[in-house]
Tab-separated table of C-alpha atoms in Angstrom:
chain	number	residue	atom	x	y	z
A	1	MET	CA	-150.642	0.498	-109.657
A	2	SER	CA	-149.253	3.045	-107.208
A	3	GLU	CA	-148.851	2.331	-103.503
A	4	VAL	CA	-148.737	6.079	-102.838
A	5	LEU	CA	-152.211	6.544	-104.341
A	6	ASP	CA	-153.968	3.204	-103.972
A	7	THR	CA	-154.319	3.555	-100.201
A	8	TRP	CA	-156.757	6.451	-100.715
A	9	LEU	CA	-158.988	4.985	-103.428
A	10	GLY	CA	-162.618	4.266	-102.620
A	11	ARG	CA	-162.263	5.521	-99.058
A	12	THR	CA	-164.572	7.503	-96.805
A	13	ILE	CA	-162.709	9.334	-94.037
A	14	ASP	CA	-164.213	10.962	-90.954
A	15	CYS	CA	-161.560	13.640	-90.644
A	16	PRO	CA	-160.573	15.603	-87.498
A	17	CYS	CA	-161.172	18.742	-89.599
A	18	GLY	CA	-164.892	18.079	-89.208
A	19	GLN	CA	-165.596	16.958	-92.755
A	20	LYS	CA	-166.285	13.511	-94.143
A	21	HIS	CA	-163.916	13.048	-97.091
A	22	GLU	CA	-164.822	10.700	-99.937
A	23	VAL	CA	-162.598	9.463	-102.762
A	24	PRO	CA	-164.854	7.829	-105.389
A	25	ILE	CA	-162.025	7.021	-107.838
A	26	ARG	CA	-161.924	3.254	-108.288
A	27	ARG	CA	-158.581	2.644	-109.971
A	28	ILE	CA	-155.353	4.450	-110.826
A	29	VAL	CA	-152.806	2.824	-113.132
A	30	ILE	CA	-149.433	4.499	-113.722
A	31	GLU	CA	-147.117	2.221	-115.674
A	32	ARG	CA	-145.895	1.351	-119.119
A	33	ASP	CA	-148.730	0.092	-121.327
A	34	ALA	CA	-151.383	1.541	-119.027
A	35	LEU	CA	-153.187	2.377	-122.274
A	36	GLY	CA	-153.591	-1.353	-122.851
A	37	GLN	CA	-155.553	-1.742	-119.624
A	38	VAL	CA	-158.369	0.667	-120.459
A	39	ALA	CA	-160.397	-1.782	-122.547
A	40	GLY	CA	-160.192	-4.431	-119.828
A	41	TYR	CA	-161.510	-1.979	-117.265
A	42	VAL	CA	-164.345	-0.887	-119.577
A	43	LYS	CA	-165.434	-4.512	-120.044
A	44	GLU	CA	-165.040	-5.252	-116.331
A	45	ALA	CA	-167.230	-2.249	-115.466
A	46	GLY	CA	-169.907	-3.483	-117.870
A	47	TYR	CA	-169.782	-0.596	-120.349
A	48	CYS	CA	-170.694	-1.471	-123.937
A	49	GLU	CA	-170.453	1.951	-125.603
A	50	VAL	CA	-168.013	4.787	-124.959
A	51	THR	CA	-167.223	8.200	-126.415
A	52	LEU	CA	-163.517	8.850	-126.819
A	53	VAL	CA	-162.691	12.564	-126.531
A	54	ALA	CA	-159.384	14.028	-127.742
A	55	ASP	CA	-157.917	16.855	-129.774
A	56	GLU	CA	-156.123	16.346	-133.086
A	57	LYS	CA	-152.697	15.844	-131.485
A	58	THR	CA	-153.755	13.567	-128.651
A	59	TYR	CA	-155.977	11.526	-130.953
A	60	GLN	CA	-152.925	10.706	-133.064
A	61	ALA	CA	-150.678	10.215	-130.014
A	62	ALA	CA	-152.982	7.852	-128.138
A	63	GLY	CA	-156.570	7.996	-129.360
A	64	VAL	CA	-156.104	5.922	-132.506
A	65	LYS	CA	-154.434	3.104	-130.576
A	66	LEU	CA	-156.974	3.236	-127.766
A	67	ARG	CA	-159.870	3.156	-130.211
A	68	GLY	CA	-158.409	0.042	-131.799
A	69	LEU	CA	-157.987	-1.657	-128.431
A	70	LEU	CA	-161.550	-0.849	-127.406
A	71	GLU	CA	-163.060	-2.026	-130.672
A	72	ALA	CA	-160.989	-5.222	-130.517
A	73	ALA	CA	-162.637	-5.815	-127.127
A	74	GLN	CA	-166.074	-5.468	-128.777
A	75	VAL	CA	-166.757	-2.035	-127.273
A	76	LYS	CA	-168.674	0.408	-129.466
A	77	VAL	CA	-166.712	3.656	-129.819
A	78	SER	CA	-167.790	7.116	-130.946
A	79	ILE	CA	-165.228	9.892	-131.389
A	80	SER	CA	-165.192	13.582	-130.525
A	81	VAL	CA	-162.081	15.431	-131.705
A	82	ILE	CA	-162.345	18.882	-130.144
A	83	ARG	CA	-161.552	21.622	-132.660
A	84	GLU	CA	-158.984	24.362	-132.132
A	85	ASN	CA	-160.099	27.967	-131.700
A	86	ALA	CA	-159.003	30.986	-133.756
A	87	MET	CA	-155.672	31.084	-131.871
A	88	GLY	CA	-154.892	27.533	-132.912
A	89	GLU	CA	-155.427	25.926	-129.503
A	90	VAL	CA	-158.088	23.899	-127.746
A	91	ALA	CA	-159.923	25.895	-125.071
A	92	ALA	CA	-162.326	24.739	-122.366
A	93	ASP	CA	-165.056	27.123	-123.469
A	94	GLU	CA	-168.702	27.057	-124.491
A	95	GLU	CA	-167.931	26.081	-128.086
A	96	ALA	CA	-165.891	23.026	-127.081
A	97	ILE	CA	-168.520	21.892	-124.575
A	98	VAL	CA	-171.338	22.167	-127.114
A	99	GLN	CA	-169.266	20.273	-129.682
A	100	LEU	CA	-168.716	17.418	-127.236
A	101	LEU	CA	-172.395	17.286	-126.301
A	102	LEU	CA	-173.377	17.149	-129.978
A	103	ASP	CA	-170.766	14.483	-130.747
A	104	THR	CA	-171.855	12.194	-127.888
A	105	PRO	CA	-174.629	9.721	-128.778
A	106	LEU	CA	-177.421	9.417	-126.238
A	107	SER	CA	-176.570	5.721	-125.992
A	108	SER	CA	-172.981	6.374	-124.938
A	109	GLU	CA	-172.431	5.188	-121.366
A	110	VAL	CA	-169.063	6.703	-120.471
A	111	LEU	CA	-166.695	9.412	-121.732
A	112	VAL	CA	-162.963	8.764	-122.078
A	113	ALA	CA	-160.744	11.857	-121.865
A	114	VAL	CA	-157.545	11.399	-123.894
A	115	GLY	CA	-155.479	14.542	-123.446
A	116	ALA	CA	-154.057	17.013	-120.961
A	117	GLY	CA	-155.698	19.449	-118.545
A	118	THR	CA	-157.899	21.484	-120.877
A	119	LEU	CA	-159.355	18.405	-122.538
A	120	HIS	CA	-160.116	16.924	-119.120
A	121	ASP	CA	-161.899	20.098	-118.028
A	122	ILE	CA	-164.194	19.883	-121.054
A	123	VAL	CA	-164.944	16.197	-120.469
A	124	ARG	CA	-165.321	16.571	-116.697
A	125	PHE	CA	-168.004	19.225	-117.080
A	126	ALA	CA	-169.890	17.409	-119.851
A	127	ALA	CA	-169.794	14.108	-117.962
A	128	HIS	CA	-171.095	15.727	-114.795
A	129	ARG	CA	-173.944	17.585	-116.507
A	130	THR	CA	-175.042	14.514	-118.517
A	131	LYS	CA	-174.718	12.232	-115.459
A	132	ARG	CA	-172.139	9.998	-117.100
A	133	PRO	CA	-168.924	8.664	-115.573
A	134	PHE	CA	-165.652	9.450	-117.286
A	135	LEU	CA	-162.264	7.789	-117.539
A	136	SER	CA	-158.999	9.731	-117.581
A	137	VAL	CA	-156.139	8.970	-119.976
A	138	PRO	CA	-153.557	11.761	-119.467
A	139	THR	CA	-151.247	12.347	-122.419
A	140	ALA	CA	-148.976	14.800	-120.564
A	141	PRO	CA	-148.068	15.260	-116.873
A	142	SER	CA	-148.999	18.933	-117.113
A	143	VAL	CA	-151.524	19.686	-114.327
A	144	ASP	CA	-152.732	18.378	-110.983
A	145	GLY	CA	-156.411	18.535	-111.918
A	146	PHE	CA	-156.801	15.053	-113.428
A	147	ALA	CA	-158.138	13.582	-110.157
A	148	SER	CA	-160.041	16.611	-108.878
A	149	VAL	CA	-163.658	17.727	-109.259
A	150	GLY	CA	-163.260	21.346	-110.376
A	151	ALA	CA	-163.529	22.274	-114.048
A	152	PRO	CA	-161.859	25.626	-114.867
A	153	LEU	CA	-163.844	26.853	-117.864
A	154	ILE	CA	-163.744	30.001	-119.977
A	155	VAL	CA	-167.281	31.375	-119.833
A	156	ARG	CA	-167.935	34.583	-121.825
A	157	GLY	CA	-164.205	35.243	-121.797
A	158	PHE	CA	-163.761	34.825	-118.030
A	159	LYS	CA	-162.066	31.918	-116.281
A	160	THR	CA	-164.519	30.278	-113.881
A	161	THR	CA	-164.015	27.068	-111.900
A	162	ILE	CA	-167.236	25.071	-111.845
A	163	PRO	CA	-167.783	22.051	-109.540
A	164	ALA	CA	-168.104	18.879	-111.590
A	165	SER	CA	-166.959	15.282	-110.982
A	166	SER	CA	-163.800	13.251	-110.620
A	167	PRO	CA	-162.884	10.430	-113.017
A	168	GLU	CA	-163.960	6.891	-112.244
A	169	ALA	CA	-160.475	5.607	-113.142
A	170	ILE	CA	-157.164	7.007	-114.379
A	171	PHE	CA	-154.750	5.312	-116.774
A	172	ALA	CA	-151.406	7.123	-117.106
A	173	ASP	CA	-149.043	5.451	-119.574
A	174	LEU	CA	-145.401	6.233	-118.709
A	175	ALA	CA	-144.182	5.809	-122.285
A	176	LEU	CA	-146.873	8.192	-123.525
A	177	LEU	CA	-146.137	10.775	-120.816
A	178	ALA	CA	-142.410	10.749	-121.642
A	179	GLU	CA	-143.242	11.737	-125.234
A	180	ALA	CA	-145.151	14.864	-124.151
A	181	PRO	CA	-143.741	18.270	-125.168
A	182	GLN	CA	-141.096	19.526	-122.758
A	183	ALA	CA	-143.161	22.649	-122.036
A	184	MET	CA	-146.030	20.509	-120.728
A	185	ILE	CA	-143.760	18.459	-118.457
A	186	ALA	CA	-142.276	21.720	-117.144
A	187	ALA	CA	-145.810	23.031	-116.608
A	188	GLY	CA	-146.651	20.015	-114.458
A	189	LEU	CA	-143.577	20.537	-112.313
A	190	GLY	CA	-144.319	24.275	-112.127
A	191	ASP	CA	-147.845	23.483	-110.977
A	192	MET	CA	-146.404	21.392	-108.134
A	193	LEU	CA	-143.839	23.987	-107.049
A	194	GLY	CA	-146.661	26.515	-106.688
A	195	LYS	CA	-148.172	24.464	-103.855
A	196	HIS	CA	-145.876	26.092	-101.301
A	197	THR	CA	-147.560	29.463	-101.835
A	198	SER	CA	-151.061	27.997	-102.172
A	199	LEU	CA	-150.707	26.240	-98.809
A	200	ALA	CA	-149.419	29.482	-97.274
A	201	ASP	CA	-152.449	31.319	-98.655
A	202	TRP	CA	-154.774	28.665	-97.226
A	203	SER	CA	-153.107	28.955	-93.806
A	204	LEU	CA	-153.550	32.719	-93.916
A	205	GLY	CA	-157.207	32.235	-94.787
A	206	ARG	CA	-157.620	30.105	-91.692
A	207	VAL	CA	-155.914	32.661	-89.437
A	208	LEU	CA	-157.372	35.859	-90.881
A	209	LEU	CA	-160.792	34.779	-92.143
A	210	ASP	CA	-161.551	31.692	-90.036
A	211	GLU	CA	-161.610	29.633	-93.241
A	212	HIS	CA	-162.029	25.872	-92.966
A	213	TYR	CA	-158.644	24.141	-93.045
A	214	CYS	CA	-157.821	20.440	-93.267
A	215	GLU	CA	-154.448	19.252	-91.958
A	216	LEU	CA	-154.774	15.921	-93.799
A	217	SER	CA	-155.382	17.585	-97.147
A	218	ALA	CA	-152.514	20.024	-96.605
A	219	GLN	CA	-150.185	17.148	-95.679
A	220	LEU	CA	-151.112	15.259	-98.850
A	221	THR	CA	-150.261	18.322	-100.904
A	222	LEU	CA	-146.866	18.654	-99.213
A	223	GLU	CA	-146.128	14.964	-99.797
A	224	ALA	CA	-147.080	15.453	-103.447
A	225	VAL	CA	-144.565	18.285	-103.831
A	226	GLU	CA	-141.828	16.244	-102.149
A	227	LEU	CA	-142.396	13.327	-104.524
A	228	CYS	CA	-141.468	15.670	-107.361
A	229	THR	CA	-138.644	17.684	-105.793
A	230	ALA	CA	-136.904	14.473	-104.719
A	231	HIS	CA	-136.728	13.317	-108.353
A	232	LEU	CA	-135.940	16.470	-110.349
A	233	ASP	CA	-133.128	14.891	-112.390
A	234	GLU	CA	-135.282	11.904	-113.347
A	235	ILE	CA	-138.144	14.209	-114.348
A	236	ALA	CA	-135.799	16.324	-116.495
A	237	GLN	CA	-134.486	13.169	-118.189
A	238	ARG	CA	-138.033	11.794	-118.736
A	239	THR	CA	-137.158	8.444	-117.187
A	240	ASP	CA	-139.905	6.037	-116.162
A	241	LEU	CA	-139.149	6.849	-112.523
A	242	GLY	CA	-139.306	10.574	-113.208
A	243	MET	CA	-142.632	10.368	-115.022
A	244	LEU	CA	-143.993	8.075	-112.304
A	245	LYS	CA	-143.082	10.438	-109.478
A	246	LEU	CA	-144.304	13.545	-111.284
A	247	MET	CA	-147.612	11.862	-112.094
A	248	GLU	CA	-147.973	10.515	-108.555
A	249	GLY	CA	-147.386	14.019	-107.221
A	250	LEU	CA	-149.914	15.566	-109.581
A	251	LEU	CA	-152.564	12.966	-108.764
A	252	LEU	CA	-151.937	13.092	-105.012
A	253	SER	CA	-152.390	16.865	-105.167
A	254	GLY	CA	-155.612	16.269	-107.092
A	255	LEU	CA	-156.807	13.870	-104.387
A	256	SER	CA	-156.165	16.528	-101.733
A	257	MET	CA	-158.553	18.839	-103.598
A	258	LEU	CA	-161.046	16.033	-104.187
A	259	MET	CA	-161.211	15.275	-100.461
A	260	VAL	CA	-162.191	18.794	-99.410
A	261	GLY	CA	-164.274	19.518	-102.502
A	262	HIS	CA	-162.411	22.666	-103.573
A	263	SER	CA	-158.996	23.791	-104.815
A	264	ARG	CA	-157.659	25.628	-101.754
A	265	PRO	CA	-155.023	22.969	-100.869
A	266	ALA	CA	-153.396	23.370	-104.267
A	267	SER	CA	-154.468	26.698	-105.743
A	268	GLY	CA	-153.908	30.132	-104.253
A	269	ALA	CA	-152.926	33.601	-105.396
A	270	GLU	CA	-150.493	32.164	-107.953
A	271	HIS	CA	-153.411	30.522	-109.767
A	272	HIS	CA	-155.491	33.703	-109.587
A	273	LEU	CA	-152.632	35.540	-111.300
A	274	SER	CA	-152.274	32.764	-113.881
A	275	HIS	CA	-155.993	32.850	-114.665
A	276	TYR	CA	-155.954	36.656	-114.869
A	277	TRP	CA	-153.076	36.619	-117.376
A	278	GLU	CA	-154.858	33.923	-119.350
A	279	MET	CA	-157.990	36.080	-119.603
A	280	VAL	CA	-155.926	39.101	-120.664
A	281	LEU	CA	-154.270	37.057	-123.409
A	282	LEU	CA	-157.663	35.760	-124.525
A	283	GLN	CA	-158.957	39.305	-124.865
A	284	GLN	CA	-155.847	40.161	-126.885
A	285	ARG	CA	-156.434	37.032	-129.021
A	286	ARG	CA	-153.067	35.605	-128.017
A	287	ARG	CA	-152.144	32.090	-126.922
A	288	ALA	CA	-152.525	31.226	-123.250
A	289	LEU	CA	-149.473	30.500	-121.083
A	290	LEU	CA	-148.878	27.267	-119.161
A	291	HIS	CA	-148.031	27.073	-115.455
């Protein structure tokens, strides 16, 4: 469990900003062997059949073990291993979404996302459109979108963020996160460092365009950044404390977006540039860049 995050779970907040904020996430577990707690939660929630969604790498890193744990708990498991595209990477595009929909039995009650940001975007959208809950099992601390509702998808070659749903629960295994590629850990930290400019952009939007602004959400985002910057050495060394603080920061940033229902607290011009470069690389049939 995480004291930093648990205080916000399941809450409804009548905020001075004029909005009523809701956090529907029921549970967040960030610890060693968090993977071992997924099956218990599934049984506790009353689910009998799940679809486990991964790519080839994350299925080997965590999916095989998780499938075994679920089946040992007498949970029926179907598998969707999302295929790579022509550039040799998994993309949150129409092809991946259709594959997941075809792989998911009608009797499946919940989707389980085992992967990083792109995999979660695919699952988040499919879960929302099929009116299923989904569980999050991050395999890398690479993005702050695990807890949020937006699904950045590539639709006809253009990056488009589509409103979807947040996970019902999140299980982040510290040992698994520490084994993630260094580039993905750096991407997660880079995502957090970009919050300074995104918050500045949001403030400008309030001043220049009378855009809605929430002080509580902005404060959560700042606290999320500080969790990471205060533990840079631990993050670089992949210690349990470093992975804990990076993941707490990423999820707290995700909660700030979840509360206001959009990405403004954590995504500004720097993300627009990132998405533009990603689309350019897609058109050139080159691999996308991380944060």
